[in-house]
Coordinates of C-alpha atoms (C1' of nucleotides) in Angstrom, one line a residue:
Chain A
M1 CA 0.0 0.1 0.0
A2 CA 2.0 3.0 -1.2
Q3 CA -0.3 5.9 -0.1
T4 CA -1.6 6.2 3.5
D5 CA -5.2 7.0 3.5
D6 CA -7.0 9.1 6.0
K7 CA -8.2 5.8 7.4
G8 CA -4.6 4.6 7.5
A9 CA -4.1 6.8 10.6
R10 CA -4.9 3.7 12.9
D11 CA -4.7 4.4 16.5
T12 CA -2.9 1.3 17.1
G13 CA 0.7 1.2 18.2
T14 CA 2.5 3.8 20.1
L15 CA 3.3 6.0 17.1
G16 CA -0.3 5.9 15.9
K17 CA -1.6 7.1 19.0
L18 CA 0.9 9.8 19.2
M19 CA 0.1 11.0 15.8
V20 CA -3.6 11.2 16.3
L21 CA -2.7 13.5 19.2
L22 CA -0.2 15.4 17.2
D23 CA -3.0 15.9 14.4
L24 CA -5.5 17.0 17.1
V25 CA -3.3 19.8 18.4
T26 CA -2.0 20.9 15.0
H27 CA -5.4 21.0 13.4
A28 CA -7.0 23.0 16.3
E29 CA -7.4 26.9 15.7
A30 CA -5.4 27.8 18.7
P31 CA -3.1 26.5 21.4
L32 CA -5.0 24.0 23.6
R33 CA -4.8 23.5 27.3
F34 CA -4.4 20.0 28.9
T35 CA -8.1 20.0 29.9
D36 CA -9.1 20.9 26.3
I37 CA -7.3 18.0 24.8
L38 CA -8.4 15.7 27.6
A39 CA -12.0 16.4 26.4
L40 CA -11.0 15.7 22.6
A41 CA -8.7 12.8 22.9
R42 CA -10.4 9.8 24.6
Q43 CA -7.5 9.0 26.9
P44 CA -7.1 8.7 30.7
R45 CA -5.4 11.7 32.3
G46 CA -2.1 9.9 33.2
T47 CA -1.8 8.4 29.8
L48 CA -2.5 11.8 28.1
H49 CA -0.1 13.7 30.2
R50 CA 2.8 11.4 29.5
Q51 CA 2.0 11.2 25.7
L52 CA 2.1 15.1 25.5
G53 CA 5.2 15.0 27.4
H54 CA 6.9 12.7 24.9
L55 CA 5.8 15.0 21.9
V56 CA 7.0 18.1 23.7
D57 CA 10.5 16.4 24.5
E58 CA 10.8 15.7 20.8
G59 CA 9.9 19.3 19.8
L60 CA 6.9 18.1 17.8
L61 CA 4.7 20.2 20.3
E62 CA 5.4 23.1 22.3
L63 CA 4.1 23.8 25.7
D64 CA 4.1 27.6 26.5
A65 CA 4.3 29.3 30.0
E66 CA 0.6 29.4 30.2
G67 CA 0.3 25.6 29.9
R68 CA -1.0 25.6 26.3
Y69 CA 0.1 23.1 23.6
A70 CA 0.9 24.2 20.1
P71 CA 2.6 22.6 17.1
G72 CA 6.4 22.6 17.5
L73 CA 9.2 23.9 15.4
R74 CA 10.8 20.6 14.9
L75 CA 8.1 19.9 12.4
L76 CA 9.5 22.9 10.2
D77 CA 12.9 21.5 10.0
L78 CA 11.6 18.1 8.9
A79 CA 9.4 19.4 6.6
S80 CA 11.7 21.7 4.8
R81 CA 13.9 18.8 4.0
S82 CA 11.0 16.8 2.9
W83 CA 10.1 19.5 0.4
A84 CA 13.6 20.4 -0.8
R85 CA 14.2 16.9 -1.8
N86 CA 10.7 16.2 -3.5
E87 CA 11.6 14.9 -6.9
F88 CA 8.2 15.6 -8.3
R89 CA 8.3 19.3 -7.2
L90 CA 11.9 19.5 -8.6
I91 CA 11.1 18.2 -11.9
A92 CA 7.8 20.5 -12.1
A93 CA 9.2 23.7 -10.9
P94 CA 10.4 25.0 -14.3
H95 CA 7.3 24.1 -16.0
L96 CA 5.2 25.9 -13.4
A97 CA 7.3 28.9 -14.0
A98 CA 6.7 28.7 -17.6
L99 CA 3.0 28.2 -17.2
H100 CA 3.1 31.2 -14.8
R101 CA 4.8 33.4 -17.5
Q102 CA 2.4 32.4 -20.1
T103 CA -0.9 33.1 -18.0
G104 CA 0.2 35.8 -15.7
E105 CA -2.0 33.9 -13.0
T106 CA -1.1 32.0 -10.0
V107 CA 0.1 28.4 -10.7
H108 CA -0.1 25.5 -8.2
L109 CA 1.3 22.0 -8.1
G110 CA -0.5 19.6 -5.8
V111 CA -0.5 15.8 -5.1
L112 CA -3.3 13.4 -4.1
R113 CA -2.6 11.8 -0.6
G114 CA -5.5 9.8 0.6
S115 CA -8.5 12.1 0.0
S116 CA -6.7 15.2 0.2
I117 CA -4.6 17.4 -2.1
I118 CA -1.3 18.5 -0.7
Y119 CA 0.0 21.7 -2.3
L120 CA 3.8 21.2 -3.1
D121 CA 4.5 24.4 -5.0
K122 CA 3.0 27.8 -5.9
V123 CA 4.2 30.5 -8.3
E124 CA 2.8 34.0 -8.1
G125 CA 3.0 37.5 -8.8
H126 CA 5.4 40.0 -7.4
Q127 CA 4.2 40.5 -3.9
P128 CA 6.4 39.2 -1.2
V129 CA 4.8 35.8 -1.1
R130 CA 3.4 34.0 1.9
M131 CA 4.2 30.8 0.3
Y132 CA 3.9 28.6 3.4
S133 CA 0.2 29.7 3.7
Q134 CA -0.5 27.5 0.8
I135 CA 2.4 25.1 0.6
G136 CA 1.9 22.0 2.5
N137 CA -1.7 22.8 3.2
A138 CA -3.9 19.8 2.7
S139 CA -7.3 20.7 1.1
P140 CA -10.2 18.4 0.1
C141 CA -10.1 16.7 -3.3
Y142 CA -13.7 17.1 -4.1
C143 CA -13.8 21.0 -4.1
T144 CA -10.5 22.1 -5.7
G145 CA -9.5 22.1 -9.2
V146 CA -6.3 20.1 -8.6
G147 CA -8.3 17.5 -6.5
K148 CA -11.0 16.9 -9.0
A149 CA -8.3 16.5 -11.8
A150 CA -6.5 14.0 -9.8
L151 CA -9.7 12.0 -9.0
S152 CA -10.1 11.9 -12.8
A153 CA -6.7 10.1 -13.0
L154 CA -7.7 7.6 -10.4
P155 CA -8.3 4.0 -11.5
A156 CA -12.0 3.2 -11.1
D157 CA -11.6 0.7 -8.2
K158 CA -9.5 3.2 -6.2
L159 CA -12.1 5.9 -6.7
R160 CA -14.8 3.6 -5.4
E161 CA -12.8 3.0 -2.4
L162 CA -12.1 6.7 -2.0
L163 CA -15.7 8.0 -2.3
P164 CA -17.3 6.7 0.8
G165 CA -14.7 8.0 3.0
L166 CA -15.3 11.7 1.9
H167 CA -17.0 14.0 4.2
F168 CA -18.7 16.8 2.0
H169 CA -18.4 20.1 3.6
R170 CA -20.3 23.0 1.8
F171 CA -17.5 25.7 1.6
T172 CA -19.5 27.8 -0.8
P173 CA -23.0 27.5 -2.6
A174 CA -21.1 25.8 -5.5
T175 CA -19.4 23.0 -3.5
H176 CA -20.2 19.4 -4.3
V177 CA -21.9 18.0 -1.4
N178 CA -22.6 14.4 -2.5
A179 CA -20.8 11.6 -4.3
E180 CA -23.3 11.5 -7.2
S181 CA -22.7 15.0 -8.6
L182 CA -19.0 14.8 -8.0
L183 CA -18.9 11.3 -9.9
T184 CA -20.9 13.0 -12.9
E185 CA -18.4 15.7 -13.0
I186 CA -15.4 13.5 -12.9
G187 CA -16.8 11.7 -16.0
D188 CA -16.9 15.1 -17.9
I189 CA -13.2 15.7 -16.5
V190 CA -12.0 12.4 -17.8
S191 CA -13.4 13.3 -21.4
A192 CA -12.2 16.9 -21.3
G193 CA -8.7 16.2 -19.7
H194 CA -9.0 19.2 -17.5
A195 CA -11.1 20.3 -14.4
Y196 CA -12.7 23.7 -13.3
D197 CA -13.1 24.9 -9.8
R198 CA -16.1 27.3 -10.0
E199 CA -15.8 29.0 -6.8
E200 CA -16.4 25.6 -5.0
H201 CA -13.7 26.0 -2.1
E202 CA -13.5 29.8 -1.9
A203 CA -15.9 32.2 -3.1
G204 CA -14.4 34.6 -5.7
I205 CA -11.7 32.2 -6.7
R206 CA -11.6 30.1 -9.8
C207 CA -9.2 27.7 -11.4
V208 CA -8.7 25.2 -14.2
A209 CA -6.5 22.2 -13.5
A210 CA -5.0 19.2 -15.4
P211 CA -4.0 15.9 -13.8
I212 CA -0.6 14.5 -13.8
W213 CA -0.1 10.7 -13.1
S214 CA 2.6 8.1 -13.1
D215 CA 2.1 5.1 -15.6
D216 CA 1.1 2.6 -12.7
R217 CA -1.1 5.4 -11.1
S218 CA 0.8 4.9 -7.9
F219 CA 1.4 8.6 -8.0
I220 CA -1.3 11.2 -8.9
G221 CA -1.3 15.0 -8.7
G222 CA -2.2 18.0 -10.8
V223 CA -1.3 21.5 -12.0
S224 CA -3.6 24.5 -11.9
V225 CA -4.1 28.1 -13.1
T226 CA -5.9 30.1 -10.3
G227 CA -7.3 33.7 -10.0
P228 CA -10.0 35.9 -8.9
A229 CA -13.3 35.5 -10.6
Y230 CA -13.6 39.2 -11.5
R231 CA -10.6 38.7 -13.7
L232 CA -10.9 35.0 -14.7
S233 CA -14.0 34.7 -16.7
M234 CA -15.1 31.2 -17.4
E235 CA -14.2 31.9 -21.1
L236 CA -10.7 32.9 -20.1
L237 CA -10.2 30.1 -17.8
H238 CA -11.2 27.7 -20.7
E239 CA -8.3 29.3 -22.7
W240 CA -5.9 28.3 -20.0
A241 CA -7.1 24.6 -20.0
V242 CA -4.8 23.8 -23.0
P243 CA -1.5 25.2 -21.5
A244 CA -2.5 23.6 -18.2
Q245 CA -2.8 20.4 -20.0
M246 CA 0.4 20.7 -21.9
T247 CA 2.2 21.6 -18.8
A248 CA 1.0 18.5 -17.2
R249 CA 2.1 16.6 -20.2
K250 CA 5.6 18.1 -20.2
I251 CA 5.9 17.2 -16.4
M252 CA 4.8 13.6 -17.2
D253 CA 7.1 13.3 -20.0
E254 CA 10.2 14.3 -17.9
M255 CA 9.0 12.1 -14.7
R256 CA 8.9 9.2 -17.1
I257 CA 12.5 10.0 -18.3
R258 CA 14.0 10.7 -14.8
L259 CA 12.0 8.1 -12.5
G260 CA 11.7 5.3 -15.3
P261 CA 8.7 4.3 -17.4
R262 CA 7.0 2.0 -14.9
R263 CA 6.1 4.7 -12.7
Chain B
M1 CA 25.6 18.4 9.2
A2 CA 23.9 16.8 12.1
Q3 CA 23.7 20.1 14.2
T4 CA 20.0 20.3 15.1
D5 CA 19.5 18.7 18.6
D6 CA 20.0 19.5 22.1
K7 CA 19.1 17.4 25.4
G8 CA 15.7 17.1 24.0
A9 CA 16.6 14.3 21.4
R10 CA 17.0 11.2 23.8
D11 CA 16.7 8.0 21.9
T12 CA 14.8 6.5 24.8
G13 CA 11.2 5.7 24.6
T14 CA 9.4 4.5 21.4
L15 CA 8.9 7.8 20.0
G16 CA 12.6 8.9 20.6
K17 CA 13.9 5.9 18.7
L18 CA 11.6 6.6 15.9
M19 CA 12.5 10.1 15.7
V20 CA 16.1 9.5 15.5
L21 CA 15.4 7.3 12.5
L22 CA 13.2 9.9 11.1
D23 CA 16.0 12.4 11.4
L24 CA 18.4 10.0 9.8
V25 CA 16.4 9.5 6.7
T26 CA 15.4 13.1 6.3
H27 CA 18.9 14.5 6.8
A28 CA 20.3 12.2 4.1
E29 CA 21.3 13.6 0.8
A30 CA 19.1 11.1 -1.1
P31 CA 16.5 8.4 -0.6
L32 CA 18.1 5.5 1.4
R33 CA 17.5 1.7 1.0
F34 CA 16.9 -0.6 4.0
T35 CA 20.5 -1.9 3.9
D36 CA 21.7 1.8 4.0
I37 CA 19.6 2.7 6.9
L38 CA 20.6 -0.7 8.7
A39 CA 24.3 0.3 8.4
L40 CA 23.6 3.9 9.9
A41 CA 21.1 3.0 12.7
R42 CA 22.6 0.6 15.2
Q43 CA 19.4 -1.6 15.1
P44 CA 18.8 -5.2 14.5
R45 CA 17.2 -6.0 11.2
G46 CA 13.9 -7.1 12.6
T47 CA 13.5 -4.0 14.8
L48 CA 14.5 -1.5 12.1
H49 CA 12.2 -3.1 9.5
R50 CA 9.1 -2.7 12.0
Q51 CA 10.1 0.6 12.9
L52 CA 10.4 2.0 9.2
G53 CA 7.1 0.4 8.7
H54 CA 5.4 2.4 11.3
L55 CA 6.8 5.6 9.9
V56 CA 5.8 4.6 6.6
D57 CA 2.2 3.8 7.8
E58 CA 1.9 7.3 9.3
G59 CA 3.2 9.0 6.3
L60 CA 6.2 10.4 7.9
L61 CA 8.4 8.4 5.6
E62 CA 7.7 7.3 2.1
L63 CA 8.9 3.9 0.3
D64 CA 9.1 4.1 -3.4
A65 CA 8.8 1.1 -5.8
E66 CA 12.6 0.6 -5.7
G67 CA 12.5 0.0 -1.9
R68 CA 14.0 3.5 -0.9
Y69 CA 12.9 5.5 1.9
A70 CA 12.4 9.3 1.8
P71 CA 10.7 12.0 3.9
G72 CA 6.9 11.8 3.7
L73 CA 4.5 14.4 2.7
R74 CA 2.6 14.2 6.0
L75 CA 5.4 16.4 7.6
L76 CA 4.5 19.1 5.0
D77 CA 0.8 19.4 6.3
L78 CA 1.8 19.3 9.9
A79 CA 4.5 21.9 9.3
S80 CA 2.4 24.3 7.4
R81 CA 0.0 24.4 10.3
S82 CA 2.9 25.0 12.8
W83 CA 4.3 27.8 10.6
A84 CA 0.9 29.3 9.8
R85 CA -0.1 29.7 13.6
N86 CA 3.3 30.7 14.9
E87 CA 2.8 33.9 16.8
F88 CA 6.2 35.2 16.7
R89 CA 6.1 35.0 13.0
L90 CA 2.7 36.7 12.7
I91 CA 3.9 39.6 14.9
A92 CA 7.0 40.0 13.1
A93 CA 5.8 39.9 9.4
P94 CA 4.7 43.5 8.8
H95 CA 8.0 44.7 10.5
L96 CA 10.2 42.5 8.3
A97 CA 8.3 43.8 5.1
A98 CA 9.1 47.3 6.3
L99 CA 12.8 46.6 6.8
H100 CA 12.7 45.1 3.4
R101 CA 11.2 48.1 1.8
Q102 CA 13.7 50.2 3.6
T103 CA 16.9 48.3 2.9
G104 CA 15.9 46.6 -0.5
E105 CA 17.8 43.5 0.7
T106 CA 16.5 40.1 1.6
V107 CA 15.3 40.0 5.3
H108 CA 15.3 37.0 7.5
L109 CA 13.6 36.1 10.7
G110 CA 15.0 33.2 12.9
V111 CA 14.6 31.6 16.3
L112 CA 17.2 30.0 18.3
R113 CA 16.4 26.3 19.0
G114 CA 19.0 24.3 20.9
S115 CA 22.2 25.4 19.1
S116 CA 20.4 25.9 15.7
I117 CA 18.7 28.7 14.1
I118 CA 15.5 27.9 12.4
Y119 CA 14.4 30.5 9.9
L120 CA 10.7 31.4 10.3
D121 CA 10.3 33.8 7.4
K122 CA 12.0 35.5 4.6
V123 CA 11.1 38.6 2.6
E124 CA 13.1 39.1 -0.5
G125 CA 12.9 40.7 -4.1
H126 CA 10.8 40.0 -7.1
Q127 CA 11.7 36.7 -8.2
P128 CA 9.0 34.0 -7.7
V129 CA 10.5 33.0 -4.2
R130 CA 11.7 29.6 -3.2
M131 CA 10.7 30.1 0.2
Y132 CA 10.8 26.7 1.6
S133 CA 14.4 26.3 0.6
Q134 CA 15.1 28.8 3.3
I135 CA 12.0 28.7 5.8
G136 CA 12.3 25.8 8.1
N137 CA 15.8 25.3 7.6
A138 CA 18.0 24.8 10.7
S139 CA 21.3 26.4 10.5
P140 CA 24.2 26.6 13.0
C141 CA 24.2 29.4 15.4
Y142 CA 27.9 30.0 15.2
C143 CA 28.2 31.1 11.8
T144 CA 25.0 33.0 10.9
G145 CA 24.2 36.5 11.7
V146 CA 20.8 35.8 13.4
G147 CA 22.6 32.7 15.3
K148 CA 25.3 34.9 16.7
A149 CA 23.0 37.8 17.3
A150 CA 20.8 35.3 19.2
L151 CA 23.7 34.1 21.3
S152 CA 24.4 37.5 22.5
A153 CA 21.0 37.4 24.0
L154 CA 21.5 34.3 25.9
P155 CA 21.9 34.5 29.7
A156 CA 25.6 33.6 30.6
D157 CA 24.8 30.2 32.2
K158 CA 22.8 29.0 29.0
L159 CA 25.6 30.1 26.8
R160 CA 28.1 28.0 29.0
E161 CA 25.9 24.9 28.7
L162 CA 25.5 25.4 25.0
L163 CA 29.0 26.0 23.8
P164 CA 30.7 22.6 24.6
G165 CA 28.1 20.8 22.6
L166 CA 28.9 22.9 19.4
H167 CA 30.5 21.0 16.4
F168 CA 32.3 23.7 14.5
H169 CA 32.5 23.0 10.7
R170 CA 34.5 25.2 8.4
F171 CA 31.9 26.3 6.0
T172 CA 34.2 29.0 4.7
P173 CA 37.6 30.5 5.5
A174 CA 36.0 33.0 7.8
T175 CA 33.9 30.5 9.7
H176 CA 34.6 30.4 13.6
V177 CA 36.2 27.0 14.2
N178 CA 36.5 27.3 18.2
A179 CA 34.5 28.6 21.1
E180 CA 37.2 31.1 22.0
S181 CA 37.0 33.2 19.0
L182 CA 33.3 32.9 19.1
L183 CA 33.0 33.8 22.7
T184 CA 35.2 37.0 21.8
E185 CA 32.9 38.1 19.1
I186 CA 29.7 37.5 21.3
G187 CA 31.1 40.0 23.7
D188 CA 31.6 42.7 20.8
I189 CA 28.0 41.6 19.8
V190 CA 26.5 42.4 23.2
S191 CA 28.1 45.8 23.3
A192 CA 27.3 46.7 19.7
G193 CA 23.7 45.3 19.8
H194 CA 24.1 43.7 16.4
A195 CA 26.1 40.9 14.7
Y196 CA 27.7 40.6 11.3
D197 CA 28.1 37.6 9.2
R198 CA 31.3 38.2 7.2
E199 CA 30.9 35.4 4.6
E200 CA 31.1 32.8 7.4
H201 CA 28.5 30.6 6.4
E202 CA 28.4 30.9 2.7
A203 CA 31.0 32.6 0.6
G204 CA 29.8 35.9 -1.0
I205 CA 26.9 36.2 1.4
R206 CA 27.0 38.9 4.2
C207 CA 24.4 40.0 6.7
V208 CA 24.0 42.1 9.7
A209 CA 21.4 40.9 12.4
A210 CA 19.9 42.2 15.6
P211 CA 18.7 39.9 18.4
I212 CA 15.0 39.4 19.6
W213 CA 14.3 38.2 23.0
S214 CA 11.5 37.7 25.5
D215 CA 12.0 39.2 29.0
D216 CA 12.6 35.9 30.7
R217 CA 14.7 34.8 27.8
S218 CA 12.7 31.7 27.2
F219 CA 12.5 32.9 23.7
I220 CA 15.3 34.1 21.7
G221 CA 15.5 34.9 18.0
G222 CA 16.7 37.6 15.6
V223 CA 16.2 39.5 12.4
S224 CA 18.7 40.0 9.7
V225 CA 19.5 42.0 6.4
T226 CA 21.3 39.8 4.0
G227 CA 22.9 40.1 0.6
P228 CA 25.7 39.4 -1.8
A229 CA 29.2 40.7 -0.7
Y230 CA 29.7 42.6 -4.2
R231 CA 26.7 44.7 -3.3
L232 CA 26.8 45.0 0.4
S233 CA 30.1 46.5 1.5
M234 CA 30.9 46.4 5.2
E235 CA 30.1 50.0 5.3
L236 CA 26.7 49.6 3.7
L237 CA 26.1 46.6 6.1
H238 CA 26.9 48.9 9.0
E239 CA 24.3 51.4 7.8
W240 CA 21.8 48.8 8.0
A241 CA 22.7 47.7 11.6
V242 CA 20.4 50.5 13.0
P243 CA 17.2 49.6 11.0
A244 CA 17.8 46.0 11.9
Q245 CA 17.8 47.0 15.6
M246 CA 15.0 49.2 15.4
T247 CA 13.0 46.5 13.7
A248 CA 13.9 44.1 16.5
R249 CA 12.9 46.5 19.0
K250 CA 9.6 47.1 17.5
I251 CA 8.8 43.4 17.2
M252 CA 9.8 42.9 21.0
D253 CA 7.6 45.8 21.9
E254 CA 4.8 44.1 20.1
M255 CA 5.3 40.8 21.7
R256 CA 5.4 42.4 25.0
I257 CA 1.8 43.7 24.5
R258 CA 0.6 40.7 22.8
L259 CA 2.1 37.8 24.8
G260 CA 2.3 39.5 28.2
P261 CA 5.3 41.2 29.7
R262 CA 6.9 38.4 31.6
R263 CA 7.6 36.6 28.4
Chain C
dT1 C1' -9.0 29.8 55.3
dC2 C1' -11.3 26.6 52.6
dC3 C1' -12.9 25.1 48.4
dT4 C1' -12.7 24.4 43.7
dT5 C1' -10.2 23.4 39.4
dA6 C1' -6.1 22.2 36.9
dC7 C1' -2.3 19.7 36.4
dT8 C1' 1.3 16.2 37.9
dT9 C1' 3.2 11.9 39.6
dC10 C1' 3.3 7.2 41.0
dC11 C1' 3.4 2.1 40.2
dA12 C1' 1.4 -2.7 39.6
dT13 C1' -0.8 -4.3 35.5
dT14 C1' -0.8 -5.0 30.5
dA15 C1' 0.5 -4.3 26.0
dT16 C1' 3.9 -3.3 22.8
dT17 C1' 8.5 -3.4 21.2
dT18 C1' 12.5 -6.2 20.7
dG19 C1' 15.9 -9.0 18.2
dG20 C1' 17.8 -13.4 16.8
dA21 C1' 16.9 -16.6 13.5
dA22 C1' 14.6 -18.6 9.9
dC23 C1' 12.2 -17.8 5.8
dT24 C1' 11.3 -15.7 1.0
dT25 C1' 12.3 -13.2 -2.8
dA26 C1' 15.5 -10.9 -6.2
dA27 C1' 19.8 -10.4 -8.4
dT28 C1' 24.0 -12.4 -9.9
dT29 C1' 27.3 -15.9 -11.2
dT30 C1' 28.6 -20.4 -12.7
Chain D
dA1 C1' 19.3 -23.4 -16.0
dA2 C1' 21.0 -24.3 -11.5
dA3 C1' 23.6 -22.3 -7.8
dT4 C1' 25.0 -18.8 -5.1
dT5 C1' 24.8 -14.4 -2.8
dA6 C1' 22.4 -10.6 -1.2
dA7 C1' 18.2 -8.1 0.2
dG8 C1' 14.3 -7.9 2.3
dT9 C1' 10.5 -10.1 5.3
dT10 C1' 8.3 -12.5 9.1
dC11 C1' 8.1 -15.0 13.6
dC12 C1' 7.5 -15.5 18.6
dA13 C1' 9.4 -15.7 23.6
dA14 C1' 11.5 -12.4 26.4
dA15 C1' 12.5 -7.6 27.5
dT16 C1' 10.8 -3.0 27.9
dA17 C1' 7.7 0.6 27.6
dA18 C1' 3.0 2.3 28.0
dT19 C1' -1.2 2.1 30.6
dG20 C1' -4.5 4.1 33.8
dG21 C1' -6.9 4.5 38.4
dA22 C1' -5.8 6.9 42.2
dA23 C1' -3.4 9.8 45.1
dG24 C1' -0.7 14.2 45.4
dT25 C1' 0.3 19.0 44.4
dA26 C1' -0.4 23.8 42.9
dA27 C1' -3.1 27.7 41.5
dG28 C1' -7.3 30.8 41.6
dG29 C1' -11.1 32.1 43.7
dA30 C1' -14.9 32.9 47.6

DNA sequence: TCCTTACTTCCATTATTTGGAACTTAATTT
DNA sequence: AAATTAAGTTCCAAATAATGGAAGTAAGGA
């Protein structure tokens, strides 16, 4: 099993239990106190206390003077190495830059992981970029351009496995809220070769995305051109579909050369 | 270089052992095969195999089709949340932008963690930024501007604890290679209120940095103005020292307001 | 001061990890 | 093609670490 599912995070094993806890704290809006975590994690006091202690010892969590737990900086160092070495990102980078030059809009690179899209890179305009605000973020697959494009490259059996696990959240009035309508659109995306996000994740934001996959489909991602709805009409977005698909094609070609034809 | 740690990274406990392994793989130059890791980690075959399996199950490592282990993408998602919520960075961001506008050079924000500086933010010019290439990176404290500035804010007893643990690596001819010369310079930095990096970490790169600390010294970091030696003469760098110190002062003032005066 | 709430420590019990060895699979040589 | 070597995987009794109920301590009111 190459990719870990959302389900994959079993809470068995010492590491599994600790990762559940780490997720709980990192996904919170603000630092959590011991009692808050106690209410969320179904663990006895003593056990939870020691588990949090271990995570703090390792720098995965930080405990401030007011006794609140927040994500630790150790994660940053680990992640920067993960990102710096990621082969897919390294291969894609120049092609993303070219697509950005061609379109003048923000370009994203994402990879499917379980039922989430993790953004690996972003090329945007002049302003001093808040890259991290996007890179690394896990977004749902059912309401993002890259996500839906990726789903269109998923073999039918994997797609059937994935769909029941989705929890549809209505981010905007345009968000898919059930598997049926999503599945219908995925059919269209397969034929067209590209996917649109019609303000489904964030109001006022549109994108067009093209899927990227390895021959054996063990790896699936996508590239997108994103921008504000006031500037990107659906007609203009349609024009960027072909450049996006060509960029995806070039990245796939280079992956085949660099990583071998099987994958 | 293996320079991260501090007393924190004990290899006792299940999590500690797994983190040692995770560090080993993330710090490697390239993906490692099982046998490579076996040679590096002092673990029996069976034990190592199960440990790696757990890390892969949790998405902290990834195992490719050729049986090579690489850092996993789960780390990216965790880290992006750690970064997005970091209070110090959020407070500092507008002040970094202002310093960048004033100097026209690259501005860095870093925090001392053990004997490493972890870069938390970066503001640089127009080019589509490779932020992650710097953000999150752990660099040694003894050869970076932010690092030496941070050391100058460390209480004497903490500094004495830290020094013997340093492993001096001669990155360039100008790098400090022993505690004595470093200690002498730290004395100068304390008086001056700012630190220079005279091409000590990377040839051709200079910077001036000012320390940032909380009242109780539980938190120590720094801000720097960095640029190529051909453009930043030592004289020009000297001019940026005051703006850097004023930026540090503003950040500290705001931290005192937002996080309470004790810290 | 007493009372409540929040957090921390203790330790006999329980569950997980350990690691040597046997086993399977893949690659290389004869 | 068979034999040989190397690489990776699985097994299970013993060793070790995690568990969790309960008792202890500290902080913040009334």
